[in-house]
Short mmCIF file of C-alpha atoms in Angstrom, two decimals:
data_model
loop_
_atom_site.label_atom_id
_atom_site.label_comp_id
_atom_site.label_asym_id
_atom_site.label_seq_id
_atom_site.Cartn_x
_atom_site.Cartn_y
_atom_site.Cartn_z
CA UNK G 20 -0.19 0.04 0.16
CA UNK G 21 2.00 3.00 -1.07
CA UNK G 22 -1.33 5.37 -1.46
CA UNK G 23 -0.49 6.32 -4.64
CA UNK G 24 -2.63 3.92 -6.79
CA UNK G 25 -5.40 5.85 -8.71
CA UNK G 26 -8.66 5.05 -7.49
CA UNK G 27 -7.69 3.91 -3.70
CA UNK G 28 -7.56 6.17 -0.76
CA UNK G 29 -4.16 6.85 0.39
CA UNK G 30 -2.47 6.10 3.69
CA UNK G 31 -4.15 9.00 5.19
CA UNK G 32 -7.25 6.62 5.45
CA UNK G 33 -5.34 4.21 7.70
CA UNK G 34 -4.55 7.02 9.98
CA UNK G 35 -8.05 8.02 9.98
CA UNK G 36 -9.08 4.27 10.66
CA UNK G 37 -6.95 4.24 14.01
CA UNK G 38 -8.24 7.69 14.98
CA UNK G 39 -11.61 6.26 14.55
CA UNK G 40 -10.94 3.15 16.75
CA UNK G 41 -9.34 5.29 19.45
CA UNK G 42 -12.38 7.69 19.15
CA UNK G 43 -14.98 4.83 19.40
CA UNK G 44 -13.09 3.15 22.39
CA UNK G 45 -13.31 6.82 24.22
CA UNK G 46 -16.90 7.25 23.23
CA UNK G 47 -17.70 3.78 24.91
CA UNK G 48 -15.88 4.71 27.86
CA UNK G 49 -17.64 7.77 28.10
CA UNK G 50 -21.25 6.36 27.33
CA UNK G 51 -20.80 3.75 29.99
CA UNK G 52 -19.83 6.05 32.79
CA UNK G 53 -22.59 8.23 31.71
CA UNK G 54 -25.38 5.92 31.63
CA UNK G 55 -24.19 3.63 34.49
CA UNK C 2 -23.86 -7.80 -9.86
CA UNK C 3 -21.26 -9.62 -7.55
CA UNK C 4 -19.27 -7.29 -5.12
CA UNK C 5 -15.71 -7.03 -6.78
CA UNK C 6 -13.55 -7.07 -3.67
CA UNK C 7 -9.86 -5.85 -4.88
CA UNK C 8 -11.13 -3.95 -7.77
CA UNK C 9 -10.34 -0.21 -7.59
CA UNK C 10 -14.03 1.42 -7.64
CA UNK C 11 -15.09 4.99 -7.35
CA UNK C 12 -15.33 6.11 -3.95
CA UNK C 13 -16.66 9.61 -2.52
CA UNK C 14 -15.74 11.25 0.89
CA UNK C 15 -19.44 10.45 2.16
CA UNK C 16 -17.99 6.79 1.78
CA UNK C 17 -15.09 7.76 3.87
CA UNK C 18 -17.04 9.39 6.58
CA UNK C 19 -19.83 6.41 6.81
CA UNK C 20 -17.02 3.81 7.03
CA UNK C 21 -15.03 6.08 9.76
CA UNK C 22 -18.38 6.23 11.58
CA UNK C 23 -18.82 2.41 11.48
CA UNK C 24 -15.24 1.82 12.77
CA UNK C 25 -15.73 4.07 15.65
CA UNK C 26 -19.32 2.47 16.30
CA UNK C 27 -17.95 -0.95 16.31
CA UNK C 28 -15.14 -0.19 18.56
CA UNK C 29 -17.70 1.53 20.64
CA UNK C 30 -19.76 -1.43 20.82
CA UNK C 31 -16.99 -3.69 21.69
CA UNK C 32 -15.92 -1.47 24.57
CA UNK C 33 -19.50 -1.12 26.09
CA UNK C 34 -19.99 -4.90 25.72
CA UNK C 35 -16.45 -5.24 27.57
CA UNK C 36 -17.25 -2.84 30.24
CA UNK C 37 -20.97 -4.07 30.85
CA UNK C 38 -19.65 -7.70 31.17
CA UNK C 39 -17.31 -6.60 33.71
CA UNK C 40 -20.02 -4.83 35.53
CA UNK C 41 -22.26 -8.11 35.53
CA UNK C 42 -19.22 -9.99 36.62
CA UNK C 43 -18.70 -7.53 39.65
CA UNK C 44 -22.24 -8.78 41.14
CA UNK C 45 -21.58 -12.59 40.62
CA UNK C 46 -21.95 -13.16 36.82
CA UNK C 47 -25.48 -12.84 36.27
CA UNK C 48 -28.63 -10.48 36.57
CA UNK C 49 -31.97 -9.82 35.35
CA UNK C 50 -34.19 -7.16 34.72
CA UNK C 51 -37.80 -6.22 33.81
CA UNK C 52 -40.57 -8.85 33.48
CA UNK C 53 -43.33 -9.66 35.88
CA UNK C 54 -40.65 -11.77 38.02
CA UNK C 55 -39.37 -11.39 41.46
CA UNK C 56 -35.77 -10.75 40.65
CA UNK C 57 -32.93 -11.94 43.01
CA UNK C 58 -30.01 -9.84 41.42
CA UNK C 59 -30.83 -6.78 39.54
CA UNK C 60 -28.58 -5.59 37.04
CA UNK C 61 -26.10 -2.71 37.56
CA UNK C 62 -27.72 0.80 36.51
CA UNK C 63 -27.97 1.18 32.65
CA UNK C 64 -26.24 -1.97 31.89
CA UNK C 65 -29.64 -3.72 30.80
CA UNK C 66 -29.93 -0.93 28.36
CA UNK C 67 -26.42 -0.71 27.17
CA UNK C 68 -25.81 -4.45 26.58
CA UNK C 69 -28.51 -4.80 23.72
CA UNK C 70 -27.86 -1.32 22.35
CA UNK C 71 -24.13 -2.20 21.80
CA UNK C 72 -24.94 -5.84 20.36
CA UNK C 73 -27.32 -4.43 17.67
CA UNK C 74 -25.47 -1.22 17.19
CA UNK C 75 -22.25 -3.43 16.61
CA UNK C 76 -23.92 -5.19 13.80
CA UNK C 77 -25.21 -2.35 12.60
CA UNK C 78 -21.67 -0.50 12.41
CA UNK C 79 -19.96 -3.77 11.04
CA UNK C 80 -22.30 -3.85 8.18
CA UNK C 81 -21.51 -0.08 7.64
CA UNK C 82 -18.04 -0.89 7.87
CA UNK C 83 -18.28 -3.92 5.23
CA UNK C 84 -20.45 -1.95 2.79
CA UNK C 85 -18.62 1.38 2.57
CA UNK C 86 -15.16 -0.46 3.11
CA UNK C 87 -16.05 -2.52 -0.16
CA UNK C 88 -16.09 0.91 -2.00
CA UNK C 89 -12.80 1.94 -0.56
CA UNK C 90 -10.57 -1.46 -1.17
CA UNK C 91 -10.54 -4.93 -0.16
CA UNK C 92 -8.34 -4.08 2.83
CA UNK C 93 -10.83 -1.37 4.30
CA UNK C 94 -13.64 -3.95 3.78
CA UNK C 95 -11.67 -6.88 5.56
CA UNK C 96 -10.97 -4.84 8.60
CA UNK C 97 -14.27 -5.55 9.71
CA UNK C 98 -13.21 -9.19 10.52
CA UNK C 99 -10.78 -7.73 13.26
CA UNK C 100 -13.81 -7.36 15.31
CA UNK C 101 -14.22 -10.89 16.00
CA UNK C 102 -10.90 -11.32 17.73
CA UNK C 103 -11.32 -7.94 19.22
CA UNK C 104 -14.56 -9.14 20.86
CA UNK C 105 -13.37 -12.59 21.92
CA UNK C 106 -9.93 -11.82 23.18
CA UNK C 107 -11.70 -8.79 25.31
CA UNK C 108 -14.39 -10.79 26.89
CA UNK C 109 -11.83 -13.88 27.30
CA UNK C 110 -9.63 -11.66 29.27
CA UNK C 111 -12.67 -10.62 31.29
CA UNK C 112 -13.49 -14.18 32.14
CA UNK C 113 -9.85 -15.10 32.81
CA UNK C 114 -9.17 -12.00 35.21
CA UNK C 115 -12.39 -12.85 37.15
CA UNK C 116 -11.82 -16.42 37.24
CA UNK C 117 -8.68 -15.80 39.09
CA UNK C 118 -9.50 -12.63 41.07
CA UNK C 119 -13.46 -13.19 41.64
CA UNK C 120 -15.30 -10.23 43.28
CA UNK C 121 -15.84 -10.16 47.08
CA UNK C 122 -17.90 -13.26 48.25
CA UNK C 123 -16.43 -15.62 45.94
CA UNK C 124 -13.08 -17.38 46.66
CA UNK C 125 -10.72 -19.65 44.72
CA UNK C 126 -10.25 -20.09 41.07
CA UNK C 127 -13.85 -20.08 39.54
CA UNK C 128 -13.80 -22.76 36.71
CA UNK C 129 -17.16 -21.66 35.46
CA UNK C 130 -15.48 -18.48 34.20
CA UNK C 131 -11.94 -20.05 33.58
CA UNK C 132 -13.36 -22.64 31.22
CA UNK C 133 -15.15 -20.10 28.74
CA UNK C 134 -12.41 -17.77 29.38
CA UNK C 135 -9.82 -20.05 27.69
CA UNK C 136 -12.26 -21.23 25.07
CA UNK C 137 -12.89 -17.40 24.18
CA UNK C 138 -9.11 -16.50 23.84
CA UNK C 139 -8.86 -19.71 21.64
CA UNK C 140 -11.56 -18.60 19.46
CA UNK C 141 -10.29 -14.81 19.32
CA UNK C 142 -6.69 -15.66 19.10
CA UNK C 143 -6.68 -18.56 16.34
CA UNK C 144 -8.45 -16.46 13.49
CA UNK C 145 -6.20 -13.64 14.38
CA UNK C 146 -2.89 -15.52 14.25
CA UNK C 147 -3.89 -17.19 10.94
CA UNK C 148 -4.42 -13.58 9.56
CA UNK C 149 -1.30 -12.06 10.86
CA UNK C 150 1.93 -12.31 8.72
CA UNK C 151 3.37 -14.59 11.33
CA UNK C 152 0.40 -17.17 10.95
CA UNK C 153 0.90 -17.08 7.21
CA UNK C 154 4.46 -17.99 7.33
CA UNK C 155 3.88 -20.63 9.71
CA UNK C 156 1.25 -22.65 7.38
CA UNK C 157 3.27 -21.80 4.25
CA UNK C 158 6.78 -23.51 3.60
CA UNK C 159 9.80 -21.03 3.53
CA UNK C 160 10.16 -19.44 0.35
CA UNK C 161 12.83 -21.20 -2.02
CA UNK C 162 12.47 -24.61 -0.52
CA UNK C 163 11.68 -27.60 -2.65
CA UNK C 164 7.90 -27.92 -0.95
CA UNK C 165 7.52 -24.08 -1.72
CA UNK C 166 8.35 -24.24 -5.37
CA UNK C 167 6.20 -27.34 -5.46
CA UNK C 168 3.28 -25.47 -3.99
CA UNK C 169 3.89 -22.49 -6.14
CA UNK C 170 3.88 -24.68 -9.38
CA UNK C 171 1.61 -27.11 -8.72
CA UNK C 172 -2.05 -26.61 -8.76
CA UNK C 173 -2.64 -29.61 -6.30
CA UNK C 174 -1.70 -28.55 -2.69
CA UNK C 175 -0.28 -32.02 -1.98
CA UNK C 176 2.15 -32.40 -4.78
CA UNK C 177 3.06 -35.95 -3.23
CA UNK C 178 -0.45 -37.24 -3.65
CA UNK C 179 -0.74 -35.77 -6.91
CA UNK C 180 2.23 -37.45 -8.20
CA UNK C 181 1.13 -40.89 -6.81
CA UNK C 182 -2.29 -40.31 -8.50
CA UNK C 183 -0.60 -39.74 -11.53
CA UNK C 184 1.40 -42.84 -11.50
CA UNK C 185 -1.74 -44.88 -10.53
CA UNK C 186 -3.41 -43.44 -13.45
CA UNK C 187 -0.65 -44.25 -15.87
CA UNK C 188 -0.27 -47.56 -14.48
CA UNK C 189 -4.26 -48.14 -14.93
CA UNK C 190 -3.83 -46.78 -18.45
CA UNK C 191 -1.30 -49.25 -19.20
CA UNK C 192 -3.16 -52.36 -18.02
CA UNK C 193 -6.12 -50.98 -20.01
CA UNK C 194 -4.06 -50.70 -22.89
CA UNK C 195 -2.59 -53.89 -22.49
CA UNK C 196 -5.92 -55.84 -22.20
CA UNK C 197 -7.30 -53.93 -25.28
CA UNK C 198 -4.02 -55.02 -27.19
CA UNK C 199 -4.57 -58.52 -26.13
CA UNK C 200 -8.04 -58.52 -27.14
CA UNK C 201 -7.32 -57.25 -30.53
CA UNK C 202 -3.90 -59.33 -30.97
CA UNK C 203 -5.28 -61.33 -33.79
CA UNK C 204 -5.88 -58.29 -35.68
CA UNK C 205 -2.57 -56.34 -35.14
CA UNK C 206 1.09 -56.98 -34.15
CA UNK C 207 1.46 -57.94 -30.33
CA UNK C 208 2.19 -54.86 -28.13
CA UNK C 209 0.97 -52.41 -30.84
CA UNK C 210 -1.10 -50.35 -28.44
CA UNK C 211 1.99 -49.60 -26.27
CA UNK C 212 5.90 -49.98 -26.15
CA UNK C 213 6.76 -53.71 -26.37
CA UNK C 214 8.75 -53.75 -23.06
CA UNK C 215 5.99 -52.04 -21.05
CA UNK C 216 3.35 -54.63 -22.24
CA UNK C 217 5.57 -57.36 -21.59
CA UNK C 218 6.46 -56.21 -18.20
CA UNK C 219 2.69 -55.58 -17.30
CA UNK C 220 1.26 -58.96 -18.76
CA UNK C 221 4.50 -60.86 -16.61
CA UNK C 222 3.40 -59.04 -13.64
CA UNK C 223 -0.28 -59.85 -13.95
CA UNK C 224 0.88 -63.46 -14.45
CA UNK C 225 2.80 -63.46 -11.42
CA UNK C 226 -0.23 -61.70 -9.58
CA UNK C 227 -2.63 -64.28 -10.70
CA UNK C 228 -0.27 -67.12 -9.63
CA UNK C 229 0.10 -65.56 -6.08
CA UNK C 230 -3.80 -64.96 -6.07
CA UNK C 231 -4.18 -68.73 -6.79
CA UNK C 232 -1.74 -70.01 -3.87
CA UNK C 233 0.76 -71.28 -6.42
CA UNK C 234 3.35 -68.94 -5.26
CA UNK C 235 3.81 -67.60 -1.52
CA UNK C 236 3.82 -64.25 -0.69
CA UNK C 237 7.80 -64.32 -0.24
CA UNK C 238 8.19 -65.88 -3.65
CA UNK C 239 5.87 -63.43 -5.27
CA UNK C 240 7.78 -60.57 -3.90
CA UNK C 241 11.08 -62.16 -4.81
CA UNK C 242 9.95 -62.79 -8.43
CA UNK C 243 8.46 -59.55 -8.65
CA UNK C 244 11.74 -57.93 -7.29
CA UNK C 245 13.56 -59.84 -9.84
CA UNK C 246 11.24 -58.92 -12.54
CA UNK C 247 11.39 -55.05 -12.02
CA UNK C 248 15.09 -55.25 -11.34
CA UNK C 249 15.73 -57.05 -14.70
CA UNK C 250 13.49 -54.32 -16.41
CA UNK C 251 15.39 -51.28 -14.88
CA UNK C 252 18.80 -53.06 -16.00
#
């Protein structure tokens, strides 16, 4: 995955995926502490 | 139309945003399941809520709502991830399968942790949590290991080895078995050809259907086999005669 292939999202999407996972975990922790 | 994973497809930034929502939603769902399970294990491992029943152990506040929310939300998020990931590329669609090991390893961790250090009121190692803990870890770790490069390396022979070359050149996964089948097929073909040649021996010169030496060898082997089957030759005699025949043929 060099991120240069036309038609394929670049490496920036892999970074966004990692950030989305972290955001999801934080959201889960927050939701749990808020609702319980 | 079949979904064409691996092909480059058109995608928009809406796809990217929805895909990331799916990723975050799935991560949040697994986190909620992990925390909800711990809350239930803290009060002994089971609880109930709702219905016209007298409940012995109520669930911790909010857990009865969050657990089904996490389960169904997780399914929805995984679906969104697979759907939009297919537009972004096979790698991104395939990431959804990491949810399986993430779920089973995290819940398995809970089981194992609480099996060895149970909540107050319970003492000793809790077998009822230890066994599912081990099962969950196996269920989560095995697919993960087989997906990782190290797992693939373990399953495939080292590049450059004879087996690896056989794997890459032969279509059959088991080259030895393939060769054995070929040899057996060749022998059967020879026998059939020999039988046909014998049947038509009046019409054509002997051994015309196959090389004369092969035909002769096969017919001798057949005769030997018939003698052995009839009891005229013992097994040892048969083996010796066969070896001599084959050695004579090879030399």
